[in-house]
Amino acid sequence: MATQPQPAEQRWEGTAVSAGVAHAIVHVLRDRFDEPEPRSISPDEVDGDLARWRAALEVTRGEIEALATAVKDEAGDGPEADIFDAHLLILHDHSILKQVEKTVREQLQCVDSVYYQLMCRHMDALRGLADSYLRERFLDIKDVTQRVMRHLRGEMLDTPMFEDPVIIVAHDLTPSDTVQLDRSKVLGFALESGSANSHAAIIARSLGLPAVVRVHEICSQLHSGDQVLLDGDEGLLIRQPSAETLARYRSREAREDAREDALAAARHQPAITQDGCEMEICANAEFVEEMQSIGDSGARHVGLFRTEFLHLEDPKADEQDLAAQYSAVLKAMAPGEVVFRTLDLGGDKLDPLMALEAEPNPFLGWRGIRACLQQPELFCRQLRALLRASVHGRLGIMFPMVCGVEEVREAKGLLEQCRAELASEGVAMADEIALGAMIEIPSAALTAERIAAEVDFLSLGTNDLIQYTLAVDRLNERVASLYQPTHPAVLRLVRLTVEAARRAGVRACLCGEMASDLELIPLLLGLGLRELSVAAGQVPRVKQAVRRLHLAQCEAMVAAVMPQGSSAEVLEASRQLARAAYGELMD
Ligand code: PEP
Ligand code: MG
């Protein structure tokens, strides 16, 4: 019998942003809110088209009712459950139903675009209104429309959208898209756009999943269910990998496993340089479920818990829900410390209300502590939840996107107010909570000594510090070559911050992605950093790197190259020390 020819493998190249290899089927996430193409239909098609739409409304109704029941079971009758009643009213709104049917019959246009256009007109009427009740209605209409459109296109909406583990293929993945995925089933990401410093890439590294960005035209060329191999080391996506390709990857995997085992054996040992300087290597986290892998990584503390992701998963979570999540994290890491960063929404992390009002320059706009100070209700809900959780472990709190000491004082004032209120309600709280400020805007680095006088630690957020110092958007691949962690201006700000912390007798940590870059560990040690917070998967490697270095050599290298050296020269000097000390870890 003749054998069927195997389809040839097909390769796409992109930019590798998170290491590792995955072999699985893909799930293509198309833009959720794709505008349907207007299409004329014949009079014969009208009834069938309307029947398809009614079926989509029906499935949507079932879906909303199921959600309402689940919420009522968990939280009882309350404002959460009311949301679903509002959604059902929108879904069954008579005037909308009649108008869609009339337009389809009279204009002979397919129902997808007629329904979509009508709902958009309702949304436009509410968009940007100051009244928060009406703005919420906008979100309700958007949510219902989105569900109906998905069903009209024959797609499922609710996560999990896939039964088997998959590699996610999408044009882009915002932080709010990421939190909606069933992460237990995701093995990797391949995106058409994106950059190494986007939060999708950061999350992939945190979860230890391979990710490749800037892979062109995969959304149109791949289909959900296609078999692919994703190589997050080389930046490759391979459809229908051949037997030879798979065999090559298997032997590479065996070599890497052996290396990982050797590293893992030492992961709980401290990171002490050859000449006796101890460095604390903490882990960054975004989700409660990561605590297990962080404990296994050898990190004793969480240096940065990005709380925005829990918020995006459930923007309406109340103080008690939040306190339960924060407590679970603290308990899992006890006696280690967990530094929770208060909400750093804005930029690319938009919650539904922020997404309503597009800003021309979101990274220079309503973001981080400034957005929190202007929304004291949201901010205090989080601060009270953190204070409630504080009895369950060792809590640190830090404020993001601080541009000067006044914001730190104002935030501290609100924290004290929350503490006083909770105390009068008889709530137990820890006496000692370490307070910190993130240094990620040049103005904060330049006034670090004033900020250091107000806090227990400073934490350098270099992902942002680099973009704000060099005026290079961290998400924009066109200017990616200008995004230089070793730029002399960036390094001066890092040094100013470390020195200000030392003079004030407070800790300084660096939790940006440059702390995970093995080439830069000699530079960071030489600049005086003694605490780094990195992706959990990198902890054993970074610790091992520190163990191979001599602090004195790192300091001498920095003293020699910093005064006059260009970005490239500093990078090369640090790279040389790294290669000489632990070249095999970097291959
Ligand atoms: C940073 O800016 O370096 C940081 C750690 O915060 P994020 O990446 O979440 O902005
Ligand atoms: Mg930041």
XYZ file of N, CA and C and ligand atoms in Angstrom, residues 197 199 202 284 304 306 308 341 344 349 367 438 440 460-465 474 511-513, ligand 1:
79
model
N 10.653 43.015 26.583
C 10.289 43.657 27.851
C 8.798 43.839 28.031
N 5.028 42.640 29.029
C 4.653 41.799 30.168
C 4.335 40.371 29.747
N 7.640 38.767 29.958
C 8.051 38.650 31.369
C 7.307 37.491 32.028
N 10.824 36.944 41.188
C 9.670 37.779 40.825
C 8.464 36.871 40.599
N 9.596 40.838 44.162
C 8.592 41.639 43.446
C 7.405 40.749 43.145
N 4.007 41.225 41.356
C 3.266 42.218 40.549
C 1.767 41.979 40.762
N -0.813 43.524 39.853
C -1.771 43.898 38.788
C -2.426 42.674 38.169
N 4.144 44.595 45.260
C 4.105 45.923 44.656
C 2.644 46.329 44.557
N 0.278 48.574 39.809
C 0.949 49.376 38.777
C 0.142 49.246 37.488
N -0.836 47.643 31.075
C -1.704 46.845 31.957
C -2.973 47.622 32.283
N -0.652 56.049 35.469
C -0.006 54.761 35.713
C 0.497 54.677 37.140
N 9.776 51.916 44.398
C 10.476 51.502 43.195
C 11.150 52.713 42.577
N 12.210 53.787 39.232
C 12.099 53.425 37.821
C 11.849 54.640 36.936
N 15.082 48.876 42.343
C 15.319 49.439 41.002
C 14.526 48.680 39.952
N 13.571 49.348 39.348
C 12.782 48.750 38.264
C 13.412 49.187 36.958
N 14.433 48.446 36.542
C 15.201 48.918 35.380
C 14.450 48.769 34.062
N 13.429 47.907 34.007
C 12.681 47.804 32.739
C 12.139 49.173 32.366
N 11.602 49.856 33.363
C 11.090 51.201 33.110
C 12.191 52.246 33.172
N 13.125 52.084 34.109
C 14.176 53.103 34.230
C 14.918 53.264 32.897
N 9.713 50.529 25.781
C 10.173 49.155 26.037
C 9.429 48.121 25.205
N 15.083 44.620 40.509
C 14.124 43.579 40.134
C 13.730 43.638 38.662
N 14.398 44.470 37.872
C 14.119 44.502 36.428
C 14.734 43.286 35.750
N 14.416 43.123 34.469
C 14.865 41.933 33.742
C 16.382 41.868 33.590
C 10.545 47.374 36.082
O 10.084 48.374 35.548
O 11.761 47.062 36.012
C 9.690 46.454 36.847
C 10.216 45.491 37.559
O 8.338 46.613 36.749
P 7.466 46.235 35.446
O 8.328 45.439 34.511
O 6.307 45.465 35.918
O 7.106 47.569 34.911
